[in-house]
Short mmCIF file of C-alpha atoms in Angstrom, two decimals:
data_model
loop_
_atom_site.label_atom_id
_atom_site.label_comp_id
_atom_site.label_asym_id
_atom_site.label_seq_id
_atom_site.Cartn_x
_atom_site.Cartn_y
_atom_site.Cartn_z
CA MET E 1085 -56.66 85.98 -21.66
CA THR E 1086 -53.11 85.85 -23.01
CA ARG E 1087 -51.49 86.77 -19.82
CA GLN E 1088 -53.54 83.84 -18.34
CA GLY E 1089 -52.11 81.49 -21.16
CA ASP E 1090 -48.79 82.64 -20.48
CA THR E 1091 -48.99 81.92 -16.91
CA THR E 1092 -50.16 78.54 -17.69
CA ARG E 1093 -47.36 77.76 -20.13
CA LEU E 1094 -45.01 79.17 -17.79
CA ALA E 1095 -46.20 76.69 -15.06
CA ASP E 1096 -45.95 73.99 -17.08
CA LEU E 1097 -42.45 74.93 -18.24
CA GLU E 1098 -41.22 75.17 -14.76
CA ALA E 1099 -42.95 71.67 -13.71
CA ARG E 1100 -41.06 70.34 -16.69
CA CYS E 1101 -37.77 71.81 -15.67
CA ALA E 1102 -38.61 70.24 -12.18
CA GLU E 1103 -39.04 66.92 -13.61
CA LEU E 1104 -36.32 67.26 -15.64
CA GLU E 1105 -34.17 68.18 -12.67
CA GLU E 1106 -35.33 65.32 -10.81
CA HIS E 1107 -34.58 62.95 -13.61
CA ASN E 1108 -31.17 64.13 -13.97
CA ARG E 1109 -30.45 63.80 -10.17
CA ALA E 1110 -31.81 60.14 -10.63
CA LEU E 1111 -29.74 59.61 -13.37
CA ALA E 1112 -26.56 60.94 -11.43
CA ALA E 1113 -27.48 58.90 -8.29
CA GLN E 1114 -27.85 55.79 -10.62
CA ARG E 1115 -24.46 56.54 -12.35
CA ASP E 1116 -22.86 57.33 -8.81
CA HIS E 1117 -24.17 53.89 -7.76
CA TYR E 1118 -22.99 51.90 -10.86
CA GLN E 1119 -19.73 53.77 -10.34
CA TRP E 1120 -19.41 52.75 -6.64
CA LEU E 1121 -20.20 48.89 -7.84
CA ALA E 1122 -17.60 49.07 -10.40
CA GLU E 1123 -15.18 50.63 -8.20
CA SER E 1124 -16.05 48.10 -5.49
CA SER E 1125 -16.10 45.14 -7.56
CA THR E 1126 -13.00 42.58 -7.20
CA ASP E 1127 -13.22 42.06 -11.03
CA LEU E 1128 -11.85 44.53 -13.24
CA ILE E 1129 -14.28 46.32 -15.06
CA SER E 1130 -12.94 48.29 -18.09
CA ARG E 1131 -14.01 50.31 -21.31
CA HIS E 1132 -11.99 50.10 -24.40
CA ALA E 1133 -12.03 52.20 -27.68
CA ARG E 1134 -12.35 49.95 -30.95
CA ASP E 1135 -8.50 49.58 -31.24
CA GLY E 1136 -8.53 48.28 -27.62
CA THR E 1137 -7.45 51.47 -25.89
CA PHE E 1138 -8.48 52.00 -22.21
CA LEU E 1139 -10.85 54.43 -21.70
CA TYR E 1140 -11.71 53.45 -18.25
CA ALA E 1141 -10.28 50.96 -15.68
CA SER E 1142 -11.79 50.20 -12.22
CA ARG E 1143 -9.66 50.07 -8.70
CA ALA E 1144 -9.41 46.42 -9.24
CA ALA E 1145 -6.47 46.72 -11.68
CA ARG E 1146 -4.34 47.69 -8.81
CA ASP E 1147 -4.98 44.50 -7.09
CA LEU E 1148 -5.00 42.50 -10.11
CA LEU E 1149 -2.35 43.93 -12.26
CA GLY E 1150 -0.54 46.38 -9.92
CA TYR E 1151 -1.47 49.38 -12.38
CA GLU E 1152 -3.09 52.50 -11.06
CA PRO E 1153 -6.17 52.97 -12.92
CA ASP E 1154 -5.04 55.97 -14.57
CA GLU E 1155 -2.04 54.53 -15.90
CA LEU E 1156 -4.05 52.28 -18.19
CA ILE E 1157 -5.98 54.93 -19.59
CA GLY E 1158 -4.68 55.39 -23.26
CA VAL E 1159 -2.76 52.27 -23.29
CA SER E 1160 -3.78 49.41 -25.74
CA ALA E 1161 -5.04 46.21 -24.11
CA TYR E 1162 -3.78 44.48 -27.11
CA ASP E 1163 0.05 45.37 -26.19
CA LEU E 1164 -0.36 43.53 -22.63
CA PHE E 1165 -1.70 40.29 -24.06
CA HIS E 1166 0.55 37.31 -24.00
CA PRO E 1167 1.77 36.82 -27.73
CA ALA E 1168 0.30 33.43 -27.96
CA ASP E 1169 -3.22 34.59 -27.05
CA LEU E 1170 -3.26 37.77 -28.96
CA ALA E 1171 -3.52 36.11 -32.42
CA ASP E 1172 -6.43 33.83 -31.29
CA LEU E 1173 -8.24 37.27 -29.97
CA LEU E 1174 -7.80 39.00 -33.08
CA ASN E 1175 -8.83 36.11 -35.24
CA LYS E 1176 -12.12 36.05 -33.28
CA SER E 1177 -12.67 39.96 -32.77
CA PRO E 1178 -15.01 40.54 -35.61
CA ARG E 1179 -17.70 38.79 -33.43
CA VAL E 1180 -17.01 41.58 -31.14
CA TYR E 1181 -16.80 44.44 -33.47
CA TYR E 1182 -19.75 43.52 -35.91
CA HIS E 1183 -22.12 41.70 -33.69
CA ASP E 1184 -24.14 43.27 -30.78
CA GLY E 1185 -23.80 40.79 -27.80
CA PHE E 1186 -21.67 39.07 -25.35
CA TYR E 1187 -18.22 37.70 -26.17
CA GLN E 1188 -15.97 35.68 -23.86
CA GLN E 1189 -12.41 34.85 -23.93
CA THR E 1190 -9.78 33.45 -21.66
CA TYR E 1191 -6.30 34.72 -21.94
CA ARG E 1192 -2.86 35.65 -20.38
CA PHE E 1193 -2.39 39.41 -19.49
CA ARG E 1194 0.78 41.15 -18.61
CA ALA E 1195 0.78 42.42 -14.91
CA ARG E 1196 2.82 45.88 -14.09
CA ASP E 1197 5.81 43.50 -12.85
CA GLY E 1198 6.15 41.47 -16.09
CA HIS E 1199 4.25 38.41 -15.10
CA TYR E 1200 1.18 37.10 -16.78
CA VAL E 1201 -2.33 36.73 -15.49
CA TRP E 1202 -4.90 34.52 -16.47
CA PHE E 1203 -7.84 36.52 -17.28
CA GLU E 1204 -11.55 35.43 -18.10
CA THR E 1205 -13.26 38.39 -19.68
CA THR E 1206 -16.58 38.96 -20.81
CA SER E 1207 -17.16 41.79 -23.12
CA ARG E 1208 -20.20 43.51 -24.34
CA THR E 1209 -20.08 46.10 -27.38
CA ARG E 1210 -22.03 49.12 -27.44
CA ARG E 1211 -23.04 50.70 -30.76
CA ASP E 1212 -24.70 53.96 -32.17
CA PRO E 1213 -28.49 52.80 -32.44
CA GLN E 1214 -28.87 55.03 -35.58
CA SER E 1215 -25.68 54.23 -37.67
CA GLY E 1216 -24.74 50.99 -35.77
CA GLU E 1217 -20.96 52.24 -35.52
CA LEU E 1218 -19.21 50.61 -32.59
CA LEU E 1219 -18.90 53.12 -29.80
CA ASP E 1220 -16.91 51.13 -27.07
CA ILE E 1221 -16.35 47.92 -25.65
CA LEU E 1222 -17.29 47.23 -21.94
CA CYS E 1223 -15.47 44.20 -20.35
CA VAL E 1224 -15.35 42.63 -16.85
CA SER E 1225 -12.23 40.47 -16.26
CA ARG E 1226 -11.41 38.16 -13.33
CA ASP E 1227 -8.32 36.32 -12.40
CA VAL E 1228 -8.74 32.52 -13.21
CA GLY E 1229 -5.26 31.50 -12.78
CA ARG E 1230 -6.04 29.10 -9.99
CA ARG E 1231 -9.01 27.46 -11.88
CA ILE E 1232 -7.00 27.36 -14.91
CA HIS E 1233 -4.09 25.51 -13.19
CA ALA E 1234 -6.46 23.19 -11.13
CA GLU E 1235 -7.91 22.35 -14.58
CA ALA E 1236 -4.51 21.63 -15.79
CA ASN E 1237 -3.67 19.33 -12.85
CA ARG E 1238 -6.99 17.40 -13.23
CA GLU E 1239 -6.30 17.04 -16.95
CA ARG E 1240 -2.87 15.73 -16.39
CA LEU E 1241 -4.19 13.46 -13.60
CA ALA E 1242 -6.98 12.40 -16.08
CA ARG E 1243 -4.24 11.32 -18.52
CA VAL E 1244 -2.30 9.30 -16.16
CA VAL E 1245 -5.36 7.84 -14.51
CA GLU E 1246 -6.40 6.56 -18.16
CA SER E 1247 -3.10 5.31 -19.24
CA THR E 1248 -1.83 3.60 -16.02
CA THR E 1249 -1.85 -0.23 -15.84
CA GLU E 1250 -3.77 -0.37 -12.76
CA PHE E 1251 -7.42 -1.02 -12.63
CA VAL E 1252 -9.24 2.34 -11.78
CA LEU E 1253 -12.91 2.73 -10.97
CA PHE E 1254 -15.19 5.39 -9.75
CA MET E 1255 -18.60 4.12 -8.20
CA ASP E 1256 -21.71 5.98 -6.94
CA ASP E 1257 -23.66 5.14 -3.92
CA ASP E 1258 -25.81 2.86 -6.03
CA GLU E 1259 -22.79 0.73 -6.88
CA ARG E 1260 -22.98 1.83 -10.42
CA LEU E 1261 -19.43 2.25 -11.94
CA PHE E 1262 -19.60 5.60 -13.68
CA TYR E 1263 -15.73 5.79 -14.97
CA ALA E 1264 -13.47 2.76 -15.78
CA ASN E 1265 -10.10 3.59 -16.96
CA GLN E 1266 -8.69 1.79 -20.20
CA ALA E 1267 -7.03 -1.26 -18.11
CA THR E 1268 -10.26 -1.83 -16.34
CA ARG E 1269 -12.32 -1.71 -19.57
CA HIS E 1270 -10.02 -4.18 -21.24
CA LEU E 1271 -9.95 -6.34 -18.18
CA LEU E 1272 -13.64 -6.44 -17.81
CA GLN E 1273 -14.45 -6.16 -21.53
CA LEU E 1274 -16.43 -2.94 -21.19
CA PRO E 1275 -17.05 -0.54 -24.00
CA ARG E 1276 -15.23 2.85 -24.05
CA THR E 1277 -18.56 4.77 -24.13
CA GLY E 1278 -22.30 3.98 -23.29
CA GLY E 1279 -23.22 0.91 -21.39
CA THR E 1280 -24.02 0.54 -17.76
CA ALA E 1281 -21.65 -1.51 -15.13
CA HIS E 1282 -21.90 -2.18 -11.56
CA LEU E 1283 -19.49 -2.97 -8.74
CA ALA E 1284 -21.00 -7.00 -9.04
CA ASP E 1285 -19.30 -6.92 -12.72
CA ALA E 1286 -16.05 -6.12 -11.51
CA TYR E 1287 -15.44 -8.37 -8.28
CA VAL E 1288 -15.98 -12.03 -7.60
CA GLU E 1289 -18.50 -13.01 -5.25
CA GLY E 1290 -16.27 -13.52 -2.13
CA SER E 1291 -14.78 -10.07 -2.82
CA LEU E 1292 -18.08 -8.74 -3.64
CA THR E 1293 -19.23 -9.63 0.04
CA ASP E 1294 -16.10 -7.99 1.56
CA LEU E 1295 -16.77 -4.86 -0.10
CA ARG E 1296 -20.22 -4.55 1.04
CA ASP E 1297 -19.73 -5.89 4.54
CA ILE E 1298 -16.36 -4.73 5.50
CA VAL E 1299 -14.76 -2.20 2.90
CA LEU E 1300 -17.40 0.25 2.22
CA PRO E 1301 -18.61 0.71 5.94
CA ALA E 1302 -14.96 1.28 6.72
CA VAL E 1303 -14.27 3.80 3.81
CA ALA E 1304 -17.45 5.52 4.96
CA ARG E 1305 -16.14 5.77 8.73
CA TYR E 1306 -12.51 6.03 8.17
CA GLY E 1307 -12.35 7.53 4.41
CA SER E 1308 -10.13 4.71 2.95
CA TRP E 1309 -9.55 1.03 3.10
CA SER E 1310 -6.76 -1.13 1.43
CA GLY E 1311 -6.26 -4.85 1.22
CA GLU E 1312 -6.48 -7.77 -1.48
CA LEU E 1313 -9.45 -8.66 -3.32
CA GLU E 1314 -10.28 -10.50 -6.34
CA MET E 1315 -11.58 -8.74 -9.56
CA ARG E 1316 -13.30 -10.69 -12.46
CA GLY E 1317 -11.13 -11.34 -15.65
CA PRO E 1318 -11.71 -13.16 -19.06
CA GLU E 1319 -9.68 -16.20 -17.72
CA GLY E 1320 -10.53 -16.23 -14.30
CA PRO E 1321 -10.29 -14.28 -11.01
CA VAL E 1322 -7.45 -11.68 -10.82
CA PRO E 1323 -5.76 -11.16 -7.49
CA VAL E 1324 -5.44 -7.25 -6.92
CA LEU E 1325 -4.00 -5.08 -3.94
CA SER E 1326 -6.99 -2.52 -3.58
CA VAL E 1327 -7.01 0.99 -2.28
CA VAL E 1328 -10.67 2.30 -1.55
CA MET E 1329 -11.14 6.12 -0.97
CA ALA E 1330 -14.15 8.08 -0.43
CA HIS E 1331 -14.42 11.10 -2.73
CA SER E 1332 -14.03 14.37 -0.76
CA GLY E 1333 -13.85 18.06 -1.28
CA PRO E 1334 -15.74 20.61 -3.02
CA GLY E 1335 -18.11 19.26 -5.74
CA SER E 1336 -17.80 15.64 -4.33
CA GLU E 1337 -21.11 13.57 -4.23
CA PRO E 1338 -21.92 11.79 -1.01
CA GLY E 1339 -21.30 8.07 -1.26
CA HIS E 1340 -18.95 8.16 -4.43
CA VAL E 1341 -15.56 6.08 -4.00
CA SER E 1342 -12.42 5.40 -5.98
CA LEU E 1343 -11.19 1.93 -6.36
CA LEU E 1344 -7.65 1.52 -7.28
CA ASN E 1345 -6.50 -1.93 -7.93
CA ARG E 1346 -3.02 -3.29 -8.69
CA ASP E 1347 -2.66 -6.75 -10.20
CA ILE E 1348 -0.71 -8.87 -7.99
CA ARG E 1349 -0.45 -12.06 -10.22
CA LEU E 1350 3.27 -11.57 -10.76
CA ARG E 1351 4.12 -10.97 -6.98
CA GLN E 1352 2.07 -13.80 -5.85
CA ALA E 1353 3.59 -16.15 -8.43
CA ALA E 1354 7.06 -14.77 -7.27
CA GLU E 1355 6.25 -15.29 -3.63
CA GLU E 1356 5.21 -18.82 -4.50
CA GLN E 1357 8.37 -19.55 -6.26
CA ALA E 1358 10.33 -18.19 -3.41
CA ARG E 1359 8.51 -20.37 -0.89
CA GLN E 1360 9.05 -23.71 -3.41
CA HIS E 1361 13.03 -22.64 -3.39
CA GLN E 1362 12.88 -21.98 0.09
CA ALA E 1363 11.25 -25.49 0.78
CA GLN E 1364 14.04 -26.92 -1.63
CA ILE E 1365 16.92 -25.13 0.21
CA ALA E 1366 15.79 -26.41 3.45
CA HIS E 1367 15.03 -29.92 2.13
CA ALA E 1368 18.57 -30.05 0.73
CA ASN E 1369 20.00 -28.68 4.17
CA ARG E 1370 18.11 -31.56 6.12
CA LEU E 1371 19.73 -34.03 3.59
CA ALA E 1372 23.01 -32.76 4.43
CA THR E 1373 22.60 -32.75 7.93
CA THR E 1374 21.18 -36.49 7.63
CA GLY E 1375 24.72 -37.10 6.01
CA GLU E 1376 26.38 -35.61 8.99
CA LEU E 1377 24.20 -37.75 11.23
CA ALA E 1378 24.84 -40.91 9.16
CA SER E 1379 26.90 -42.36 12.00
CA ASN E 1380 24.08 -41.91 14.36
CA ILE E 1381 21.53 -43.39 11.94
CA ALA E 1382 23.82 -46.20 11.56
CA HIS E 1383 23.99 -46.64 15.55
CA GLU E 1384 20.25 -46.39 15.56
CA LEU E 1385 19.80 -49.10 13.18
CA ASN E 1386 22.58 -51.33 14.49
CA GLN E 1387 21.41 -51.63 18.28
CA PRO E 1388 17.78 -52.93 17.28
CA LEU E 1389 18.90 -55.22 14.83
CA GLY E 1390 21.57 -56.52 17.00
CA THR E 1391 19.21 -57.25 19.56
CA ILE E 1392 16.85 -58.96 17.28
CA ALA E 1393 19.59 -61.12 15.86
CA ASN E 1394 20.38 -62.15 19.59
CA TYR E 1395 16.81 -62.95 20.19
CA ALA E 1396 16.24 -64.64 17.09
CA SER E 1397 19.39 -66.97 17.78
CA GLY E 1398 18.19 -67.75 21.29
CA ALA E 1399 14.65 -68.54 19.83
CA LEU E 1400 16.37 -71.00 17.43
CA LEU E 1401 18.45 -72.68 20.08
CA LYS E 1402 15.27 -73.18 22.38
CA LEU E 1403 13.83 -74.78 19.15
CA ASP E 1404 16.85 -76.87 18.50
CA ALA E 1405 16.87 -78.06 22.28
CA GLY E 1406 13.09 -79.37 21.48
CA GLN E 1407 11.57 -76.98 24.33
CA PRO E 1408 7.82 -76.15 23.93
CA ALA E 1409 6.46 -73.32 22.20
CA GLU E 1410 5.59 -71.33 25.05
CA ALA E 1411 9.35 -70.75 25.83
CA LEU E 1412 9.54 -68.90 22.60
CA ARG E 1413 6.96 -66.12 23.72
CA LEU E 1414 9.41 -64.02 25.58
CA PRO E 1415 12.12 -63.67 22.58
CA LEU E 1416 9.63 -63.33 19.92
CA GLU E 1417 8.09 -60.54 22.27
CA ARG E 1418 11.38 -58.85 22.43
CA ILE E 1419 11.88 -59.12 18.94
CA GLN E 1420 8.63 -57.43 18.15
CA ALA E 1421 9.67 -54.72 20.60
CA GLN E 1422 12.85 -54.11 18.87
CA VAL E 1423 11.00 -54.19 15.51
CA GLU E 1424 8.51 -51.67 16.45
CA ARG E 1425 11.34 -49.52 18.02
CA LEU E 1426 13.37 -49.75 14.77
CA ALA E 1427 10.20 -48.85 12.72
CA GLU E 1428 9.68 -45.72 14.89
CA ARG E 1429 13.23 -44.77 14.23
CA LEU E 1430 13.06 -44.83 10.78
CA ARG E 1431 9.67 -43.20 10.74
CA HIS E 1432 11.55 -40.35 12.68
CA ILE E 1433 14.52 -40.10 10.19
CA ARG E 1434 12.04 -40.25 7.22
CA SER E 1435 9.90 -37.41 8.38
CA PHE E 1436 12.99 -35.33 9.14
CA VAL E 1437 14.33 -35.57 5.48
CA ARG E 1438 10.89 -35.59 3.99
CA LYS E 1439 10.13 -32.25 1.65
CA GLY E 1440 7.40 -30.28 2.47
CA GLN E 1441 6.10 -26.71 3.66
CA VAL E 1442 6.39 -25.17 7.02
CA ARG E 1443 2.74 -26.05 8.74
CA SER E 1444 2.90 -24.53 12.02
CA ARG E 1445 0.39 -26.00 14.78
CA PRO E 1446 0.61 -26.25 18.68
CA VAL E 1447 3.39 -28.73 19.70
CA THR E 1448 4.89 -29.98 22.97
CA LEU E 1449 8.52 -28.24 22.70
CA ALA E 1450 9.95 -30.92 25.32
CA GLU E 1451 8.93 -33.75 22.60
CA VAL E 1452 10.69 -31.63 19.74
CA VAL E 1453 13.88 -31.00 21.89
CA ASP E 1454 13.86 -34.75 22.67
CA ALA E 1455 13.66 -35.78 19.13
CA ALA E 1456 16.58 -33.39 18.10
CA CYS E 1457 18.70 -34.74 20.96
CA ARG E 1458 18.25 -38.16 19.89
CA LEU E 1459 19.26 -37.35 16.50
CA CYS E 1460 22.48 -35.96 17.73
CA GLU E 1461 23.03 -38.23 20.67
CA TRP E 1462 25.50 -40.49 18.75
CA GLN E 1463 27.78 -37.49 17.76
CA TYR E 1464 27.89 -36.06 21.27
CA GLN E 1465 28.56 -39.45 22.85
CA GLN E 1466 31.57 -40.00 20.41
CA ALA E 1467 33.07 -36.38 21.08
CA ARG E 1468 32.21 -37.12 24.97
CA VAL E 1469 30.40 -33.62 25.09
CA ASP E 1470 27.37 -33.90 27.51
CA LEU E 1471 23.88 -32.57 26.73
CA GLU E 1472 22.25 -30.98 29.40
CA LEU E 1473 18.37 -29.91 29.36
CA VAL E 1474 16.78 -27.45 31.83
CA LEU E 1475 13.22 -27.09 30.45
CA ALA E 1476 11.07 -25.21 32.73
CA ASP E 1477 7.95 -27.14 34.18
CA PRO E 1478 5.25 -26.64 33.19
CA LEU E 1479 5.78 -25.16 29.56
CA PRO E 1480 2.95 -24.07 27.41
CA ARG E 1481 2.64 -25.64 23.91
CA VAL E 1482 4.10 -23.77 21.03
CA VAL E 1483 3.06 -22.83 17.73
CA ALA E 1484 5.60 -24.57 15.26
CA ASP E 1485 6.22 -26.97 12.64
CA PRO E 1486 7.97 -30.06 14.56
CA VAL E 1487 9.95 -30.98 11.70
CA ALA E 1488 11.10 -27.58 11.08
CA MET E 1489 11.73 -27.07 14.72
CA GLU E 1490 13.59 -30.04 14.96
CA GLN E 1491 15.50 -28.96 11.91
CA VAL E 1492 16.60 -25.66 13.67
CA LEU E 1493 17.70 -27.48 16.76
CA VAL E 1494 19.72 -30.11 15.15
CA ASN E 1495 21.58 -27.34 13.09
CA LEU E 1496 22.25 -25.50 16.69
CA LEU E 1497 23.33 -28.88 18.23
CA LEU E 1498 25.68 -29.73 15.76
CA ASN E 1499 26.97 -26.35 15.36
CA ALA E 1500 27.68 -26.26 19.35
CA LEU E 1501 29.40 -29.65 19.14
CA GLU E 1502 31.62 -28.54 16.42
CA ALA E 1503 32.55 -25.44 18.42
CA SER E 1504 32.97 -27.58 21.55
CA ARG E 1505 35.59 -29.74 19.59
CA GLU E 1506 37.97 -27.01 19.39
CA GLN E 1507 38.04 -26.15 22.98
CA PRO E 1508 39.85 -28.76 25.44
CA ARG E 1509 37.48 -28.17 28.47
CA ALA E 1510 34.18 -27.38 26.69
CA GLY E 1511 32.67 -30.44 27.64
CA ARG E 1512 29.00 -29.50 27.66
CA VAL E 1513 26.18 -28.02 25.77
CA GLU E 1514 23.20 -26.62 27.29
CA ILE E 1515 19.57 -26.53 26.34
CA ARG E 1516 17.21 -24.04 28.19
CA ALA E 1517 13.51 -23.24 27.81
CA TRP E 1518 11.27 -20.91 29.61
CA ARG E 1519 8.13 -18.76 29.15
CA SER E 1520 9.48 -15.42 28.28
CA GLY E 1521 6.29 -13.52 27.95
CA ARG E 1522 2.57 -13.99 28.04
CA ARG E 1523 2.52 -15.37 24.55
CA GLU E 1524 6.33 -16.39 24.18
CA VAL E 1525 8.73 -18.99 24.86
CA THR E 1526 12.42 -18.83 24.40
CA LEU E 1527 14.85 -21.74 23.90
CA THR E 1528 18.50 -21.12 24.07
CA VAL E 1529 21.52 -23.43 22.93
CA ASN E 1530 24.79 -22.63 24.93
CA ASP E 1531 28.07 -23.83 24.20
CA ARG E 1532 31.55 -23.47 25.86
CA GLY E 1533 33.46 -23.07 22.55
CA PRO E 1534 35.44 -19.86 21.27
CA GLY E 1535 32.24 -17.87 20.77
CA VAL E 1536 31.24 -15.41 17.77
CA PRO E 1537 33.37 -12.25 17.22
CA LEU E 1538 31.18 -9.10 17.66
CA ASP E 1539 31.56 -8.03 14.07
CA GLN E 1540 30.29 -11.41 12.64
CA ALA E 1541 27.11 -11.34 15.09
CA GLU E 1542 24.73 -10.88 12.06
CA SER E 1543 26.74 -11.99 9.08
CA ILE E 1544 26.52 -15.71 10.53
CA PHE E 1545 22.92 -15.81 9.46
CA ALA E 1546 23.95 -14.68 6.04
CA PRO E 1547 23.77 -17.46 3.17
CA PHE E 1548 26.95 -19.24 2.66
CA HIS E 1549 28.70 -17.80 5.48
CA SER E 1550 30.60 -20.64 7.39
CA SER E 1551 33.54 -20.83 9.73
CA ARG E 1552 34.29 -24.37 8.86
CA ALA E 1553 36.12 -25.34 5.96
CA GLU E 1554 33.53 -28.13 4.93
CA GLY E 1555 30.50 -26.32 5.83
CA LEU E 1556 27.81 -25.27 3.11
CA GLY E 1557 27.19 -22.08 5.51
CA MET E 1558 23.36 -22.40 4.95
CA GLY E 1559 22.37 -23.84 8.27
CA LEU E 1560 21.87 -20.70 10.15
CA ALA E 1561 20.38 -19.07 7.44
CA ILE E 1562 17.81 -21.60 7.02
CA SER E 1563 17.27 -21.82 10.74
CA ARG E 1564 16.40 -17.96 10.73
CA SER E 1565 14.13 -18.59 7.95
CA LEU E 1566 12.34 -21.51 9.32
CA MET E 1567 11.88 -19.53 12.76
CA GLU E 1568 10.40 -16.65 10.90
CA ALA E 1569 8.27 -18.64 8.83
CA MET E 1570 6.87 -20.05 12.22
CA GLY E 1571 6.27 -16.52 13.54
CA GLY E 1572 9.25 -16.40 15.61
CA ASN E 1573 13.06 -15.64 15.50
CA LEU E 1574 16.29 -16.73 15.90
CA ARG E 1575 19.12 -14.65 17.05
CA LEU E 1576 22.75 -14.64 18.83
CA LEU E 1577 22.64 -13.40 22.43
CA SER E 1578 25.41 -11.01 23.27
CA PRO E 1579 28.40 -12.55 25.13
CA ASP E 1580 27.83 -12.80 29.12
CA GLY E 1581 31.51 -13.11 30.07
CA SER E 1582 31.33 -16.94 30.43
CA GLY E 1583 32.60 -17.78 26.87
CA GLY E 1584 30.96 -19.71 24.15
CA ALA E 1585 27.96 -18.63 22.01
CA THR E 1586 24.27 -18.43 22.89
CA PHE E 1587 21.54 -18.69 20.26
CA ALA E 1588 17.95 -17.90 21.33
CA ALA E 1589 15.15 -19.37 19.51
CA THR E 1590 11.56 -17.34 20.41
CA LEU E 1591 8.24 -18.98 19.39
CA LEU E 1592 4.61 -18.08 19.90
CA ALA E 1593 3.07 -19.94 22.91
CA GLU E 1594 -0.35 -21.40 22.34
CA PRO E 1595 -3.20 -19.10 23.48
CA SER E 1596 -4.41 -20.23 26.77
CA HIS E 1597 -7.92 -20.18 27.99
CA ALA E 1598 -7.71 -16.97 29.69
CA ASP E 1599 -6.13 -15.31 26.71
CA ALA E 1600 -9.02 -16.42 24.50
CA MET E 1601 -11.41 -14.96 27.23
CA THR E 1602 -9.82 -11.57 27.10
CA ARG E 1603 -9.22 -11.44 23.23
CA PRO E 1604 -11.02 -8.32 21.77
#
């Protein structure tokens, strides 16, 4: 009986030993598995004593810090902390030492080569279940330098966006404005926090329509759009130069866009003032030119007035001679014709000197050239210089302001006349015009004067540059500005060897029917 009981106990003991051995093998396999996981992880896994000494470090220490794992064993982690971050850690360390749980810290840790790496470490304390004494601290650390720098850059950018004077808006795909910087909140009178604003609260009706119909579809297709819009302001619409961009990159929500708006009221006011100054200068130049044309004006008035006087005297003589009223018809008709001619001349002169902005429209170039030539005709007759016109036929109509174009031609013709006076045999000024492109007409004024030196080819268009002692030096500068305002240009052509100077004015031609049919 005893022998049987011993046998049973022995069998139980062997079974328990086998079970314990199997359990130990399982534990060893589990330990090896966790060891393999720790060694394979890209995060640094470490175990520390209470004083921060490394008890274990995984192979990631080599990649993250440049240390071999064995080099860290026995080294206090506190000695490798950045001094600015160590004090913060020590102030919070009782939470690690005296509480069972997790603890997370972001700090700078010194690598082997001396530079610091931003670490984010999650720590877990391990304590004796009976006494509660701290046994060790398990840590998992990862390099978060790129994230820290990205967050710092985002924070700096956020401060810049918040403090800029431009109006910055972020909008979702429901047209809800989920961010507005300080300048925008002030403009739209929005609260700093709370409240809901939409796109319709920020832009006037016309711009809102453009945003929905043109801008947002373009942003969805191309990623960005820029142009001028109008925002709502407490005192009325505010013109802005807007840049609208789709949000892109990791974490961006589909349909979210940024709207960056720059207030251009001052720029528009300056441009308007510049336009007014340009108009005033051009007007002053026309008045000065009219002074130069005074003899022509006197001639224009004197001839019809003399004719009227002659016909009036003839009519009076017929009355004195007792002729019938029917005999007065012819002189009265001639008087009426001369009065109409005089009125037309006066209207022409008045329109030339009037003050106004450049308003381009399709005009017949030959009519403008003829009007300019008639204004300068008397001076050319007095100087015995011929005006020769060579205009291609047919010429398309050009897009120009007739008065401005006439002013340009008068300036060029008077300059050509002045240059011709200096040359004994310069008895001709030639005006040519031809179609120089599908939508371009070029007109040239050529004289036989001394020409323009090559080193002055561009400076002659500068304000107050004049080769004449009595000249203002504004004619060519204003002429070029007027040509550019009409969508054309004015330039001095290179000498061709025949002497003199040739100025070329290029204008846009009126679109033909074929152009309109093929326009995209």
